[in-house]
mmCIF file of C-alpha atoms in Angstrom:
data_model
loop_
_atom_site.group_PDB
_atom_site.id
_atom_site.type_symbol
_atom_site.label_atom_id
_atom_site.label_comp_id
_atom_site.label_asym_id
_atom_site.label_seq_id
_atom_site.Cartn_x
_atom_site.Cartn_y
_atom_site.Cartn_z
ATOM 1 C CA UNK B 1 -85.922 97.788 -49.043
ATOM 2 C CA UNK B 2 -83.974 99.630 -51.824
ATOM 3 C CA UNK B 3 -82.690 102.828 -50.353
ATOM 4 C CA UNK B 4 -80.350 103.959 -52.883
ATOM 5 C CA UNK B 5 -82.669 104.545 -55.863
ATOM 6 C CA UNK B 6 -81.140 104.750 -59.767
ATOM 7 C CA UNK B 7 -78.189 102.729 -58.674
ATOM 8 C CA UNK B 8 -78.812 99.321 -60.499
ATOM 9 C CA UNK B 9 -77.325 96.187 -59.522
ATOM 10 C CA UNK B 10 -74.747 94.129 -61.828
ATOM 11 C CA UNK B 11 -76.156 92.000 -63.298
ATOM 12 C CA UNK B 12 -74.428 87.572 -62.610
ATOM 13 C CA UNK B 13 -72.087 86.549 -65.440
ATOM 14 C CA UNK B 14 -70.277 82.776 -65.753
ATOM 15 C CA UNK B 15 -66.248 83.133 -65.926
ATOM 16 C CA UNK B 16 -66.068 80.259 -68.778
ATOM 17 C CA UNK B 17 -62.273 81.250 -68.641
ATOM 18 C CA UNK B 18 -61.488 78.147 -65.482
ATOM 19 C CA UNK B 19 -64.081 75.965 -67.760
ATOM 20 C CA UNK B 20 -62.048 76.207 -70.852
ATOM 21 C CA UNK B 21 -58.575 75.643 -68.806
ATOM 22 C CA UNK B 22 -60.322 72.332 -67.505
ATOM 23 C CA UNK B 23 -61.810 70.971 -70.657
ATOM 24 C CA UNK B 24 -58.278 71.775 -72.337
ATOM 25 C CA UNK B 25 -56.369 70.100 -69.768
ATOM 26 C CA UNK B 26 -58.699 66.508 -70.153
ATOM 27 C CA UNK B 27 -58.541 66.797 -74.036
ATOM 28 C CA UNK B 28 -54.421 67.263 -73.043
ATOM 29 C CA UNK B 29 -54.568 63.742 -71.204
ATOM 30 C CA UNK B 30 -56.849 61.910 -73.782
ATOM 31 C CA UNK B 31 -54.507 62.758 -76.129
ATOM 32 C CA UNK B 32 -51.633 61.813 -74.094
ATOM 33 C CA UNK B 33 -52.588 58.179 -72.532
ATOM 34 C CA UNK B 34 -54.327 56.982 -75.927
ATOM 35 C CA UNK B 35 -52.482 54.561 -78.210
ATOM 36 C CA UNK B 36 -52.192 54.728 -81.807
ATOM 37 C CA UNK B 37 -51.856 51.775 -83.479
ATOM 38 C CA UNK B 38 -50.164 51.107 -86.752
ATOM 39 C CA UNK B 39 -52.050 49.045 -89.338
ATOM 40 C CA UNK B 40 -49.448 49.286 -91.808
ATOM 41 C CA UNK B 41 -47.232 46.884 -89.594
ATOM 42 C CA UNK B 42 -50.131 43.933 -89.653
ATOM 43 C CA UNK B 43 -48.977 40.437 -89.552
ATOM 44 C CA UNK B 44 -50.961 38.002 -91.169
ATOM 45 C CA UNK B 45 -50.243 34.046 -90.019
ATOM 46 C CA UNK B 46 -51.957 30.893 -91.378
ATOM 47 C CA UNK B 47 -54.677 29.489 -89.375
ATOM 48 C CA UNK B 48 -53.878 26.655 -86.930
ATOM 49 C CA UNK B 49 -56.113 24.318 -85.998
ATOM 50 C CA UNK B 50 -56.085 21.224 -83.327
ATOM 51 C CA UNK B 51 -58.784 18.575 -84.026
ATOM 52 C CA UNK B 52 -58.961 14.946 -83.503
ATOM 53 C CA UNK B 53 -58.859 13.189 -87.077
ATOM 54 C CA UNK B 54 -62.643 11.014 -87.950
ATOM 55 C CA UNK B 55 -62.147 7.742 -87.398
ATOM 56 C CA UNK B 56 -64.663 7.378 -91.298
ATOM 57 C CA UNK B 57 -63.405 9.287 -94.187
ATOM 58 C CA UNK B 58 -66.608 11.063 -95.547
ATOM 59 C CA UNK B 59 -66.899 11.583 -99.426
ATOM 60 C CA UNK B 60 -65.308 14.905 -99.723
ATOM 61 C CA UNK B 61 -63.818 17.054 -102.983
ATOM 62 C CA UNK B 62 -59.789 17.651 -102.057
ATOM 63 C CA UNK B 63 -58.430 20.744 -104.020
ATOM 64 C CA UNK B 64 -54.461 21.258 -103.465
ATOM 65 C CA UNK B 65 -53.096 24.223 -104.840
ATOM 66 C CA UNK B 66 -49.449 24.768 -105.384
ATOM 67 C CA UNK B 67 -47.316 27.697 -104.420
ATOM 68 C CA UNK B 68 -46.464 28.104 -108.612
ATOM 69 C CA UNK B 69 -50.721 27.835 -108.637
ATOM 70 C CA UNK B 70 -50.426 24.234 -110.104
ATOM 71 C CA UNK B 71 -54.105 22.415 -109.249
ATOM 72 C CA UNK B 72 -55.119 18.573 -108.261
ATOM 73 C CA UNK B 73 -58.211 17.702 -107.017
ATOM 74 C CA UNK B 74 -58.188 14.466 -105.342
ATOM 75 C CA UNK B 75 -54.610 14.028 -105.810
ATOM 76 C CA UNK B 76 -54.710 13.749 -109.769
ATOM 77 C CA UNK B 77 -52.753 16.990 -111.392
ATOM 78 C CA UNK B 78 -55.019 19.450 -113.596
ATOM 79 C CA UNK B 79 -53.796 19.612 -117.415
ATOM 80 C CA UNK B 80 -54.308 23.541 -116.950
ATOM 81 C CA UNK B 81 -55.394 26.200 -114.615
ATOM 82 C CA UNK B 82 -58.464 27.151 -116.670
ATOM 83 C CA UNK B 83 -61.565 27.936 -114.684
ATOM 84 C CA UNK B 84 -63.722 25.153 -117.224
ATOM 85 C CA UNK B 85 -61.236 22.404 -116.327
ATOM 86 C CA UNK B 86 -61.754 22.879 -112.815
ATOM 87 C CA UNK B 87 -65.470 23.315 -113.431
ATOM 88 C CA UNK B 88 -65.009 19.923 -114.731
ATOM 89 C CA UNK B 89 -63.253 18.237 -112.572
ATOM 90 C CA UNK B 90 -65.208 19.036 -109.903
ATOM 91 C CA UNK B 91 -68.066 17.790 -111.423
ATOM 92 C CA UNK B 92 -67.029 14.626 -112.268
ATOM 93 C CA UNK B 93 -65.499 14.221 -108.476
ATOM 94 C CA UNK B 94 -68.536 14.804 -106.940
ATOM 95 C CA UNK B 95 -70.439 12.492 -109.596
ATOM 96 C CA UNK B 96 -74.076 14.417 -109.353
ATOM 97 C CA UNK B 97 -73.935 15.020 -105.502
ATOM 98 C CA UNK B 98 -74.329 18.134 -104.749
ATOM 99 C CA UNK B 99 -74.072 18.325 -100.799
ATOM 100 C CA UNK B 100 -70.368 17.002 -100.866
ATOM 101 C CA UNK B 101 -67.774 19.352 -99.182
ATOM 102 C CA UNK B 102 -65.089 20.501 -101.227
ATOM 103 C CA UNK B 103 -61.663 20.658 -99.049
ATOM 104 C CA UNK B 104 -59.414 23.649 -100.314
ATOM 105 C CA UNK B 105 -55.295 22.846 -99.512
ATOM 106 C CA UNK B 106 -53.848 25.735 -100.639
ATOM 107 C CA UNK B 107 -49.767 26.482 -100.170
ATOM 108 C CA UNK B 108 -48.832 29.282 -97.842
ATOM 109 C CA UNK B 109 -47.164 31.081 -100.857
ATOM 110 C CA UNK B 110 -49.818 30.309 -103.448
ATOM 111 C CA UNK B 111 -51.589 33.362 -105.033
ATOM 112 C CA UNK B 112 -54.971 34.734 -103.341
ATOM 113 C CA UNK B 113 -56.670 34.387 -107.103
ATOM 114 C CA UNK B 114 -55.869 30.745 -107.296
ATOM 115 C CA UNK B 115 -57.961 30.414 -104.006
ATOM 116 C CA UNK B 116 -60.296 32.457 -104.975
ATOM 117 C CA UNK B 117 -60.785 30.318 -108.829
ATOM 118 C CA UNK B 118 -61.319 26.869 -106.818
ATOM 119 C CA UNK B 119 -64.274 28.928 -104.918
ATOM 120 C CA UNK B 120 -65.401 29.955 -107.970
ATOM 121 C CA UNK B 121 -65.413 27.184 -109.660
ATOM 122 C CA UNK B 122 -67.265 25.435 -106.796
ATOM 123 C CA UNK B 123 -70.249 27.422 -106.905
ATOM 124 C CA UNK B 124 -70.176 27.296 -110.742
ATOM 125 C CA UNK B 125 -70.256 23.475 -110.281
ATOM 126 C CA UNK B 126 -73.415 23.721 -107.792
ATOM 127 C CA UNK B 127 -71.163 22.512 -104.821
ATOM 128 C CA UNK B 128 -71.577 24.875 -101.976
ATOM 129 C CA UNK B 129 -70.262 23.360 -99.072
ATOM 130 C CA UNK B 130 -66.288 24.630 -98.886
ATOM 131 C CA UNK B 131 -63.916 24.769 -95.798
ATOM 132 C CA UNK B 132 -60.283 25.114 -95.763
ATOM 133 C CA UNK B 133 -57.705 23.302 -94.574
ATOM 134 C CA UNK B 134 -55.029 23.871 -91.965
ATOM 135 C CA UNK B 135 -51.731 23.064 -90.321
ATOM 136 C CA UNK B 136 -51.644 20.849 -87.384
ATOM 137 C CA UNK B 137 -49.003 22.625 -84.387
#
C-alpha cells in the first residue's frame, strides 16, 4: 500500500564511475606486462642443415655464385653475368630434361639479385625444380 500519495520514488541509476576505475586499471596492466619487440634489430643467419650425403649422385644442375656475383654452373666459370648466358647454360646442362633439379650455391655475401637471376633464368629455361644449398655445422 502507498500511503504517502504525490511523493514519487527515485527512480535506479548504475554508478559507471567504479566500472571505469576497473576497466582503466586492466588497460594499465596490459599495457604494463606486454612486450614490444623491435623489428629493426632482426638478425638474419644462413640456413643450416644436417643430412646424411646419397650414397648415388643424381643428375642435378649446380649453380655457384660468388660473393663479387661471378657465376659457374657445374663448376665451369660463366663468360658474363647476362641473364641469356645463363639461360644457356642451363640448357645445355640439363641437355632436354626438364625434371632435373637445379642446386643454387650462393656465397653468404653475394647480392640477393644474383640469386634471384639464377631463379630466373631457371624457369626461363623450363627447369622448375630448384633448392638451395647449405652449410653443414
Amino acid at each position: 500500500m502507498n500511503f504517502q500519495r504525490g511523493k514519487k520514488h527515485e527512480e535506479m541509476e548504475l554508478n559507471l564511475v567504479p566500472l571505469i576505475d576497473v576497466l582503466l586499471v586492466i588497460i594499465i596492466f596490459l599495457v604494463v606486462s606486454t612486450t614490444f619487440s623491435r623489428f629493426s634489430e632482426l638478425k638474419i643467419n644462413l640456413p643450416t642443415a644436417e643430412a646424411n650425403s646419397p650414397d648415388k649422385k643424381p643428375n642435378v644442375i649446380n649453380v655457384s655464385i660468388t660473393a663479387e656475383g661471378l657465376y659457374a654452373i657445374n663448376d665451369i666459370p660463366l663468360p658474363n653475368k647476362s641473364l641469356e648466358s645463363i639461360i644457356a647454360a642451363l640448357k645445355n646442362s640439363a641437355k632436354g630434361e626438364k625434371e632435373i633439379p637445379v642446386i643454387i650455391n650462393a656465397d653468404a655475401k653475394c647480392e640477393h639479385q644474383s640469386v634471384i637471376n639464377v631463379m630466373e633464368a631457371s624457369r626461363q629455361a623450363g627447369l622448375t625444380h630448384i633448392t638451395f644449398s647449405t652449410k653443414v655445422n
